Short mmCIF file of C-alpha atoms in Angstrom, two decimals:
data_model
loop_
_atom_site.label_atom_id
_atom_site.label_comp_id
_atom_site.label_asym_id
_atom_site.label_seq_id
_atom_site.Cartn_x
_atom_site.Cartn_y
_atom_site.Cartn_z
CA UNK H 24 0.00 0.00 0.00
CA UNK H 25 1.51 3.29 -1.03
CA UNK H 26 0.81 6.34 1.08
CA UNK H 27 3.18 8.56 -0.80
CA UNK H 28 0.38 10.91 -1.95
CA UNK H 29 -0.32 11.69 1.70
CA UNK H 30 3.35 12.32 2.37
CA UNK H 31 3.50 14.58 -0.66
CA UNK H 32 0.53 16.56 0.58
CA UNK H 33 2.28 17.09 3.90
CA UNK H 34 5.48 18.00 2.10
CA UNK H 35 3.59 20.63 0.13
CA UNK H 36 2.74 22.26 3.42
CA UNK H 37 6.40 22.49 4.26
CA UNK H 38 6.41 19.64 6.76
CA UNK H 39 10.06 18.74 7.24
CA UNK H 40 9.33 15.16 8.28
CA UNK H 41 7.42 14.54 5.06
CA UNK H 42 10.07 16.21 2.91
CA UNK H 43 12.69 14.13 4.60
CA UNK H 44 10.65 10.98 4.08
CA UNK H 45 10.52 11.69 0.34
CA UNK H 46 14.24 12.38 0.26
CA UNK H 47 15.04 9.27 2.26
CA UNK H 48 12.95 7.08 0.02
CA UNK H 49 14.19 8.41 -3.31
CA UNK H 50 17.72 9.65 -2.65
CA UNK H 51 19.35 6.27 -3.35
CA UNK H 52 18.04 6.32 -6.91
CA UNK H 53 18.19 10.05 -7.59
CA UNK H 54 21.72 10.40 -6.22
CA UNK H 55 22.76 7.40 -8.29
CA UNK H 56 21.39 8.98 -11.48
CA UNK H 57 23.39 12.12 -10.77
CA UNK H 58 26.51 10.12 -9.96
CA UNK H 59 26.28 8.17 -13.22
CA UNK H 60 25.79 11.23 -15.38
CA UNK H 61 28.52 13.26 -13.71
CA UNK H 62 31.08 10.47 -13.75
CA UNK H 63 34.07 10.27 -11.46
CA UNK H 64 34.00 13.75 -9.92
CA UNK H 65 32.30 12.97 -6.61
CA UNK H 66 32.48 16.54 -5.27
CA UNK H 67 30.80 17.91 -8.37
CA UNK H 68 28.21 15.13 -8.23
CA UNK H 69 27.44 15.96 -4.59
CA UNK H 70 26.98 19.65 -5.41
CA UNK H 71 24.71 18.85 -8.34
CA UNK H 72 22.71 16.33 -6.30
CA UNK H 73 22.11 19.04 -3.70
CA UNK H 74 20.83 21.38 -6.43
CA UNK H 75 18.70 18.59 -7.86
CA UNK H 76 16.93 17.99 -4.56
CA UNK H 77 16.28 21.67 -3.99
CA UNK H 78 14.83 21.85 -7.49
CA UNK H 79 12.68 18.76 -6.90
CA UNK H 80 11.16 20.25 -3.75
CA UNK H 81 10.76 23.67 -5.31
CA UNK H 82 8.88 22.08 -8.17
CA UNK H 83 6.73 19.91 -5.90
CA UNK H 84 3.64 22.16 -6.26
CA UNK H 85 3.72 21.42 -9.99
CA UNK H 86 3.63 17.65 -9.43
CA UNK H 87 0.21 16.50 -10.57
CA UNK H 88 0.48 12.83 -9.77
CA UNK H 89 0.21 11.78 -13.43
CA UNK H 90 3.25 9.58 -12.93
CA UNK H 91 4.99 8.07 -9.93
CA UNK H 92 6.80 10.63 -7.81
CA UNK H 93 10.04 8.73 -8.38
CA UNK H 94 9.63 8.92 -12.16
CA UNK H 95 8.84 12.62 -12.00
CA UNK H 96 11.81 13.31 -9.72
CA UNK H 97 14.06 11.19 -11.92
CA UNK H 98 13.23 13.37 -14.92
CA UNK H 99 14.07 16.51 -12.95
CA UNK H 100 17.33 14.92 -11.83
CA UNK H 101 18.38 14.16 -15.39
CA UNK H 102 17.43 17.62 -16.67
CA UNK H 103 19.07 19.43 -13.82
CA UNK H 104 22.23 17.37 -13.98
CA UNK H 105 22.62 17.84 -17.72
CA UNK H 106 22.05 21.58 -17.30
CA UNK H 107 24.67 21.73 -14.58
CA UNK H 108 27.13 19.80 -16.71
CA UNK H 109 26.50 22.17 -19.60
CA UNK H 110 27.31 25.10 -17.33
CA UNK H 111 30.61 23.53 -16.48
CA UNK H 112 31.18 22.94 -20.20
CA UNK H 113 31.48 19.24 -19.65
CA UNK H 114 28.97 18.53 -22.39
CA UNK H 115 30.41 20.96 -24.91
CA UNK H 116 31.22 19.62 -28.36
CA UNK H 117 29.69 16.26 -27.67
CA UNK H 118 30.13 14.98 -31.21
CA UNK H 119 33.84 15.66 -31.47
CA UNK H 120 34.51 14.50 -27.94
CA UNK H 121 33.07 11.10 -28.68
CA UNK H 122 35.04 10.82 -31.89
CA UNK H 123 38.28 11.58 -30.13
CA UNK H 124 37.36 9.52 -27.15
CA UNK H 125 36.62 6.40 -29.15
CA UNK H 126 39.89 6.57 -30.97
CA UNK H 127 41.98 5.59 -28.00
CA UNK H 128 41.61 2.89 -25.42
CA UNK H 129 43.94 2.22 -22.54
CA UNK H 130 46.62 -0.32 -23.31
CA UNK H 131 46.19 -3.81 -21.88
CA UNK H 132 48.47 -3.33 -18.90
CA UNK H 133 46.34 -0.41 -17.76
CA UNK H 134 43.12 -2.24 -18.30
CA UNK H 135 43.65 -4.29 -15.18
CA UNK H 136 43.40 -1.09 -13.18
CA UNK H 137 40.03 -0.18 -14.61
CA UNK H 138 37.45 -0.34 -11.86
CA UNK H 139 35.06 -3.23 -12.06
CA UNK H 140 31.78 -1.46 -12.47
CA UNK H 141 30.06 0.20 -15.36
CA UNK H 142 30.00 3.44 -13.40
CA UNK H 143 33.77 3.49 -13.11
CA UNK H 144 34.32 2.37 -16.68
CA UNK H 145 31.88 4.95 -18.05
CA UNK H 146 33.85 7.61 -16.22
CA UNK H 147 36.60 6.84 -18.71
CA UNK H 148 34.33 8.05 -21.51
CA UNK H 149 33.99 11.67 -22.45
CA UNK H 150 31.15 13.35 -20.51
CA UNK H 151 29.01 13.49 -23.64
CA UNK H 152 29.47 9.84 -24.50
CA UNK H 153 28.95 8.89 -20.87
CA UNK H 154 25.67 10.83 -20.84
CA UNK H 155 24.36 9.13 -24.00
CA UNK H 156 25.32 5.66 -22.75
CA UNK H 157 23.90 6.20 -19.28
CA UNK H 158 20.68 7.70 -20.56
CA UNK H 159 20.06 4.97 -23.16
CA UNK H 160 21.47 1.73 -21.82
CA UNK H 161 21.11 2.35 -18.09
CA UNK H 162 18.21 4.79 -17.68
CA UNK H 163 16.20 3.50 -20.63
CA UNK H 164 15.77 6.73 -22.55
CA UNK H 165 15.02 6.53 -26.29
CA UNK H 166 17.31 8.17 -28.82
CA UNK H 167 14.60 10.74 -29.49
CA UNK H 168 14.44 11.66 -25.80
CA UNK H 169 18.22 11.84 -25.57
CA UNK H 170 18.32 14.03 -28.65
CA UNK H 171 15.87 16.39 -27.00
CA UNK H 172 17.77 16.46 -23.73
CA UNK H 173 21.19 16.97 -25.26
CA UNK H 174 20.23 19.10 -28.25
CA UNK H 175 21.55 16.63 -30.82
CA UNK H 176 19.90 14.45 -33.46
CA UNK H 177 18.58 10.97 -32.79
CA UNK H 178 21.04 9.66 -35.37
CA UNK H 179 23.87 11.41 -33.56
CA UNK H 180 22.75 9.85 -30.32
CA UNK H 181 22.82 6.38 -31.90
CA UNK H 182 26.24 6.90 -33.41
CA UNK H 183 27.67 8.07 -30.10
CA UNK H 184 26.06 5.22 -28.21
CA UNK H 185 27.62 2.58 -30.45
CA UNK H 186 31.04 4.17 -30.12
CA UNK H 187 30.64 4.38 -26.36
CA UNK H 188 29.62 0.71 -26.24
CA UNK H 189 32.65 -0.23 -28.32
CA UNK H 190 34.95 1.39 -25.81
CA UNK H 191 33.14 -0.02 -22.80
CA UNK H 192 33.27 -3.47 -24.37
CA UNK H 193 37.06 -3.28 -24.10
CA UNK H 194 37.12 -1.67 -20.66
CA UNK H 195 34.69 -4.23 -19.25
CA UNK H 196 36.03 -7.24 -21.12
CA UNK H 197 36.59 -9.08 -17.87
CA UNK H 198 32.86 -8.84 -17.15
CA UNK H 199 31.28 -9.36 -20.56
CA UNK H 200 33.57 -11.60 -22.58
CA UNK H 201 32.08 -14.76 -23.99
CA UNK H 202 34.28 -17.83 -23.92
CA UNK H 203 32.58 -20.22 -26.31
CA UNK H 204 29.92 -19.83 -28.90
CA UNK H 205 28.41 -22.21 -31.37
CA UNK H 206 27.41 -21.00 -34.80
CA UNK H 207 25.51 -24.14 -35.68
CA UNK H 208 22.22 -22.39 -35.30
CA UNK H 209 22.04 -22.04 -31.52
CA UNK H 210 24.26 -19.68 -29.63
CA UNK H 211 25.59 -20.77 -26.27
CA UNK H 212 26.33 -17.71 -24.27
CA UNK H 213 28.51 -17.74 -21.22
CA UNK H 214 28.19 -14.63 -19.15
CA UNK H 215 31.37 -14.24 -17.18
CA UNK H 216 30.01 -11.75 -14.71
CA UNK H 217 30.89 -12.91 -11.20
CA UNK H 218 28.60 -10.50 -9.49
CA UNK H 219 25.95 -12.11 -7.39
CA UNK H 220 22.63 -10.47 -6.88
CA UNK H 221 21.03 -10.35 -3.48
CA UNK H 222 17.30 -10.19 -2.88
CA UNK H 223 15.83 -7.18 -1.19
CA UNK H 224 16.25 -8.82 2.22
CA UNK R 4 38.11 -18.32 -39.70
CA UNK R 5 34.77 -19.95 -40.36
CA UNK R 6 33.17 -17.36 -42.62
CA UNK R 7 33.39 -17.19 -46.42
CA UNK R 8 36.48 -15.23 -47.47
CA UNK R 9 34.49 -12.78 -49.62
CA UNK R 10 32.32 -11.64 -46.70
CA UNK R 11 33.92 -9.09 -44.43
CA UNK R 12 33.40 -9.02 -40.69
CA UNK R 13 30.76 -6.74 -39.25
CA UNK R 14 32.15 -3.45 -38.04
CA UNK R 15 32.63 -2.82 -34.35
CA UNK R 16 29.93 -0.16 -34.32
CA UNK R 17 27.51 -2.42 -36.15
CA UNK R 18 28.11 -5.19 -33.68
CA UNK R 19 27.53 -2.71 -30.87
CA UNK R 20 24.26 -1.71 -32.53
CA UNK R 21 23.12 -5.32 -32.90
CA UNK R 22 22.85 -5.75 -29.15
CA UNK R 23 19.47 -4.06 -29.36
CA UNK R 24 18.78 -3.94 -33.10
CA UNK R 25 17.91 -6.78 -35.45
CA UNK R 26 20.45 -7.81 -38.10
CA UNK R 27 19.46 -7.59 -41.74
CA UNK R 28 19.43 -10.68 -43.93
CA UNK R 29 23.05 -10.36 -45.04
CA UNK R 30 24.25 -9.76 -41.47
CA UNK R 31 22.21 -12.68 -40.25
CA UNK R 32 23.74 -14.95 -42.85
CA UNK R 33 27.20 -13.78 -41.87
CA UNK R 34 26.56 -14.25 -38.15
CA UNK R 35 25.41 -17.79 -38.85
CA UNK R 36 28.80 -18.69 -40.30
CA UNK R 37 31.28 -16.41 -38.51
CA UNK R 38 32.05 -17.47 -34.96
CA UNK R 39 34.10 -14.34 -34.33
CA UNK R 40 31.31 -11.92 -35.15
CA UNK R 41 28.72 -14.08 -33.42
CA UNK R 42 30.85 -14.06 -30.27
CA UNK R 43 31.32 -10.31 -30.44
CA UNK R 44 27.60 -9.83 -30.81
CA UNK R 45 27.04 -11.92 -27.71
CA UNK R 46 29.61 -9.85 -25.83
CA UNK R 47 27.72 -6.67 -26.67
CA UNK R 48 24.49 -8.27 -25.53
CA UNK R 49 26.19 -9.06 -22.23
CA UNK R 50 27.28 -5.45 -22.00
CA UNK R 51 23.70 -4.31 -22.52
CA UNK R 52 22.46 -6.67 -19.81
CA UNK R 53 25.14 -5.41 -17.47
CA UNK R 54 24.09 -1.82 -18.17
CA UNK R 55 20.43 -2.66 -17.59
CA UNK R 56 21.24 -4.22 -14.23
CA UNK R 57 23.17 -1.07 -13.33
CA UNK R 58 19.93 0.91 -13.27
CA UNK R 59 18.86 -0.94 -10.12
CA UNK R 60 22.14 -0.48 -8.31
CA UNK R 61 22.22 1.76 -5.28
CA UNK R 62 25.27 3.58 -4.03
CA UNK R 63 26.34 5.65 -1.10
CA UNK R 64 24.20 8.79 -0.95
CA UNK R 65 25.62 12.01 -2.34
CA UNK R 66 23.33 14.20 -0.32
CA UNK R 67 22.70 14.44 3.40
CA UNK R 68 19.61 15.81 5.07
CA UNK R 69 21.79 17.82 7.43
CA UNK R 70 23.15 19.75 4.45
CA UNK R 71 19.95 19.84 2.45
CA UNK R 72 17.55 20.97 5.19
CA UNK R 73 19.11 24.43 5.83
CA UNK R 74 19.00 25.16 2.11
CA UNK R 75 15.34 24.17 1.98
CA UNK R 76 14.56 26.31 5.02
CA UNK R 77 16.30 29.26 3.40
CA UNK R 78 14.37 28.60 0.22
CA UNK R 79 11.07 28.58 2.10
CA UNK R 80 10.31 24.98 1.16
CA UNK R 81 10.51 23.78 4.77
CA UNK R 82 8.05 25.50 7.05
CA UNK R 83 9.18 25.20 10.65
CA UNK R 84 6.63 27.68 11.82
CA UNK R 85 8.81 30.63 10.95
CA UNK R 86 7.50 33.33 8.62
CA UNK R 87 7.94 32.29 5.02
CA UNK R 88 8.60 34.40 1.96
CA UNK R 89 5.34 35.53 0.40
CA UNK R 90 6.00 33.64 -2.83
CA UNK R 91 6.59 30.41 -0.99
CA UNK R 92 3.42 30.72 1.03
CA UNK R 93 1.35 31.71 -1.95
CA UNK R 94 2.32 28.67 -3.96
CA UNK R 95 1.19 26.27 -1.29
CA UNK R 96 -2.33 25.07 -0.90
CA UNK R 97 -3.79 24.78 2.53
CA UNK R 98 -4.18 21.03 2.49
CA UNK R 99 -4.74 18.23 4.93
CA UNK R 100 -1.83 18.65 7.28
CA UNK R 101 -2.57 22.29 7.98
CA UNK R 102 -6.21 21.41 8.42
CA UNK R 103 -5.21 18.68 10.86
CA UNK R 104 -3.03 21.11 12.78
CA UNK R 105 -5.87 23.58 12.82
CA UNK R 106 -8.18 20.85 14.05
CA UNK R 107 -5.79 20.06 16.89
CA UNK R 108 -5.77 23.72 17.86
CA UNK R 109 -9.55 23.92 17.60
CA UNK R 110 -10.01 20.84 19.75
CA UNK R 111 -7.51 22.17 22.25
CA UNK R 112 -9.21 25.51 22.20
CA UNK R 113 -12.60 23.83 22.58
CA UNK R 114 -11.47 21.96 25.68
CA UNK R 115 -10.12 25.13 27.18
CA UNK R 116 -13.30 27.04 26.34
CA UNK R 117 -15.43 24.20 27.69
CA UNK R 118 -13.63 24.20 30.99
CA UNK R 119 -13.94 27.96 31.19
CA UNK R 120 -17.67 28.04 30.45
CA UNK R 121 -18.25 25.18 32.90
CA UNK R 122 -16.74 27.28 35.63
CA UNK R 123 -13.54 25.29 35.91
CA UNK R 124 -10.10 26.72 35.75
CA UNK R 125 -8.74 26.94 32.25
CA UNK R 126 -5.73 24.86 33.20
CA UNK R 127 -5.94 21.87 35.51
CA UNK R 128 -5.04 22.73 39.08
CA UNK R 129 -4.55 19.16 40.17
CA UNK R 130 -1.42 17.68 41.57
CA UNK R 131 -0.20 17.40 38.03
CA UNK R 132 0.53 21.11 37.81
CA UNK R 133 1.34 21.57 41.48
CA UNK R 134 3.82 18.73 41.38
CA UNK R 135 7.39 19.94 41.34
CA UNK R 136 9.45 19.05 38.33
CA UNK R 137 11.03 15.67 38.81
CA UNK R 138 13.74 16.47 36.32
CA UNK R 139 14.73 19.87 35.04
CA UNK R 140 15.28 18.39 31.59
CA UNK R 141 11.61 17.43 31.27
CA UNK R 142 10.03 20.17 29.18
CA UNK R 143 6.90 22.05 30.12
CA UNK R 144 4.63 23.46 27.46
CA UNK R 145 2.60 26.61 27.59
CA UNK R 146 0.46 25.73 24.58
CA UNK R 147 -0.61 22.93 22.30
CA UNK R 148 1.28 24.60 19.50
CA UNK R 149 4.47 24.62 21.53
CA UNK R 150 4.05 20.97 22.44
CA UNK R 151 3.34 20.09 18.85
CA UNK R 152 6.47 21.88 17.65
CA UNK R 153 8.50 20.04 20.27
CA UNK R 154 6.97 16.75 19.17
CA UNK R 155 7.96 17.37 15.55
CA UNK R 156 11.44 18.49 16.58
CA UNK R 157 11.90 15.43 18.77
CA UNK R 158 10.87 13.17 15.96
CA UNK R 159 13.36 14.79 13.62
CA UNK R 160 16.09 14.65 16.24
CA UNK R 161 15.40 10.97 16.79
CA UNK R 162 15.46 10.17 13.08
CA UNK R 163 18.63 12.17 12.50
CA UNK R 164 20.39 10.59 15.45
CA UNK R 165 19.37 7.11 14.32
CA UNK R 166 20.63 7.72 10.80
CA UNK R 167 23.85 9.18 12.18
CA UNK R 168 24.41 6.21 14.46
CA UNK R 169 23.66 3.79 11.63
CA UNK R 170 26.44 5.35 9.59
CA UNK R 171 29.01 6.24 12.24
CA UNK R 172 28.59 3.97 15.26
CA UNK R 173 31.15 1.35 14.39
CA UNK R 174 30.72 -0.47 17.71
CA UNK R 175 27.09 -1.17 16.96
CA UNK R 176 27.87 -2.09 13.37
CA UNK R 177 30.14 -4.90 14.48
CA UNK R 178 27.26 -6.78 16.05
CA UNK R 179 24.87 -6.07 13.18
CA UNK R 180 25.11 -8.81 10.62
CA UNK R 181 23.17 -8.78 7.36
CA UNK R 182 20.84 -11.32 8.97
CA UNK R 183 19.95 -9.03 11.87
CA UNK R 184 19.48 -6.11 9.52
CA UNK R 185 17.19 -8.22 7.34
CA UNK R 186 15.16 -9.14 10.42
CA UNK R 187 14.79 -5.47 11.28
CA UNK R 188 13.82 -4.73 7.70
CA UNK R 189 11.13 -7.40 7.70
CA UNK R 190 9.79 -6.06 11.02
CA UNK R 191 9.69 -2.52 9.71
CA UNK R 192 7.77 -3.77 6.68
CA UNK R 193 5.17 -5.31 8.97
CA UNK R 194 4.94 -2.12 11.03
CA UNK R 195 4.62 -0.07 7.87
CA UNK R 196 1.77 -2.25 6.67
CA UNK R 197 -0.13 -2.01 9.96
CA UNK R 198 0.37 1.74 10.36
CA UNK R 199 -0.37 2.21 6.66
CA UNK R 200 -3.77 0.58 7.12
CA UNK R 201 -4.46 2.83 10.09
CA UNK R 202 -3.48 5.78 7.94
CA UNK R 203 -6.25 4.86 5.53
CA UNK R 204 -8.84 5.16 8.30
CA UNK R 205 -7.33 8.28 9.85
CA UNK R 206 -5.27 9.97 7.14
CA UNK R 207 -4.76 13.18 9.10
CA UNK R 208 -4.07 11.73 12.51
CA UNK R 209 -0.77 13.33 13.50
CA UNK R 210 0.36 10.44 15.72
CA UNK R 211 -0.27 7.81 13.05
CA UNK R 212 1.37 10.05 10.47
CA UNK R 213 4.37 10.41 12.75
CA UNK R 214 4.69 6.66 13.21
CA UNK R 215 4.32 6.08 9.49
CA UNK R 216 6.99 8.58 8.54
CA UNK R 217 9.35 7.27 11.20
CA UNK R 218 8.84 3.71 9.98
CA UNK R 219 9.42 4.67 6.36
CA UNK R 220 12.53 6.63 7.29
CA UNK R 221 13.91 3.81 9.41
CA UNK R 222 13.21 1.29 6.66
CA UNK R 223 15.13 3.29 4.08
CA UNK R 224 18.02 3.85 6.49
CA UNK R 225 18.09 0.11 7.21
CA UNK R 226 18.12 -0.67 3.50
CA UNK R 227 21.14 1.55 3.04
CA UNK R 228 22.81 -0.08 6.00
CA UNK R 229 22.12 -3.53 4.56
CA UNK R 230 23.53 -2.45 1.22
CA UNK R 231 26.82 -1.53 2.84
CA UNK R 232 26.83 -4.58 5.12
CA UNK R 233 26.52 -7.12 2.32
CA UNK R 234 29.66 -9.00 1.37
CA UNK R 235 31.73 -7.68 -1.55
CA UNK R 236 30.23 -8.72 -4.85
CA UNK R 237 26.69 -8.80 -3.53
CA UNK R 238 24.34 -5.94 -3.94
CA UNK R 239 20.70 -5.01 -3.68
CA UNK R 240 18.83 -4.89 -6.92
CA UNK R 241 15.93 -2.91 -5.62
CA UNK R 242 14.69 -1.30 -2.44
#
């Protein structure tokens, strides 16, 4: 049973407990979205996340309940983060950044030092390529939505995504490589990911 | 190489695209005979699955309520009873919580008025008020509003202290295994369900609201604690 609408109504009246309840419930996801889009700069991500939450609560009176609060807040987080990154010029010249970025990959001996998560590997991409990859493959945005958010074409978004994937494929080889495959009609995939997944509790 | 010599391999970008796009007839024919390209396609599909699973991953929070709350107070979003900027007040509707608070004041006022009109003293003159303070730290309230503000503040203090201890009290953390945290989580879920049902019957009851918010807050804090207490390589996929 979800009583979030009641909490939101209290939050609209400025009740700190309700505002905090919303923050507590959604911060793990919202902060994670910001962290992914910003990349490795944790201080910058923390500053942007702070701005994001202020913006979410400022905009609360405009929340109509047409979608889940989390979905609505997520959209604000993406918009606000991309705007903040634009201000810091981290998304400038997206097209050329991706081109240059895809041209070079760390040599093998450095690859062992690449952190073992997508978040860390994506931080090796240019900010623009990281944003396209995170928005499409992680957050589930369409190329049309990404194009709108980033001010590029849908085709440009696709092109950048495939280049970003190509680089991540090398950076995350230890997680995604396939050992054997049969081409006799049926593919036998062997996912080499060692990460176990825990239930909620 | 198991593919016909006159057919070139698929490009890296095309293989990356094929993780979520369908191959055309020529590409399909090539993939059926070229183990190298078929393997690369599978690798990209693994990458896509890995990325999809990333969306459910939770990390250490970037924000803290202790840092966020002052900014929200300054912005007029949090109303702690202090005068708010006109714009902030104007954009808020006077909804249930304020009505509930008003109702509490009305009821309190009604009791006071009732006692007055019945000829009784406005405030009880029993031993309760004549009794000397047992402990100087026990607060005394001059009004319902003051008591209510103290109640809200106490609740916030409790929640903040609990969250702080969950993150910083290393002595307590030693004895808290993932199993004990899971037990707490399951208990909080039960409490949330019970209080949630009560909230349906009395949506504006301040006590029930307080319990509900505390339970929700504690549950989320416990989830975060569990996420950090899990062994390396394990993680929560949802919360």
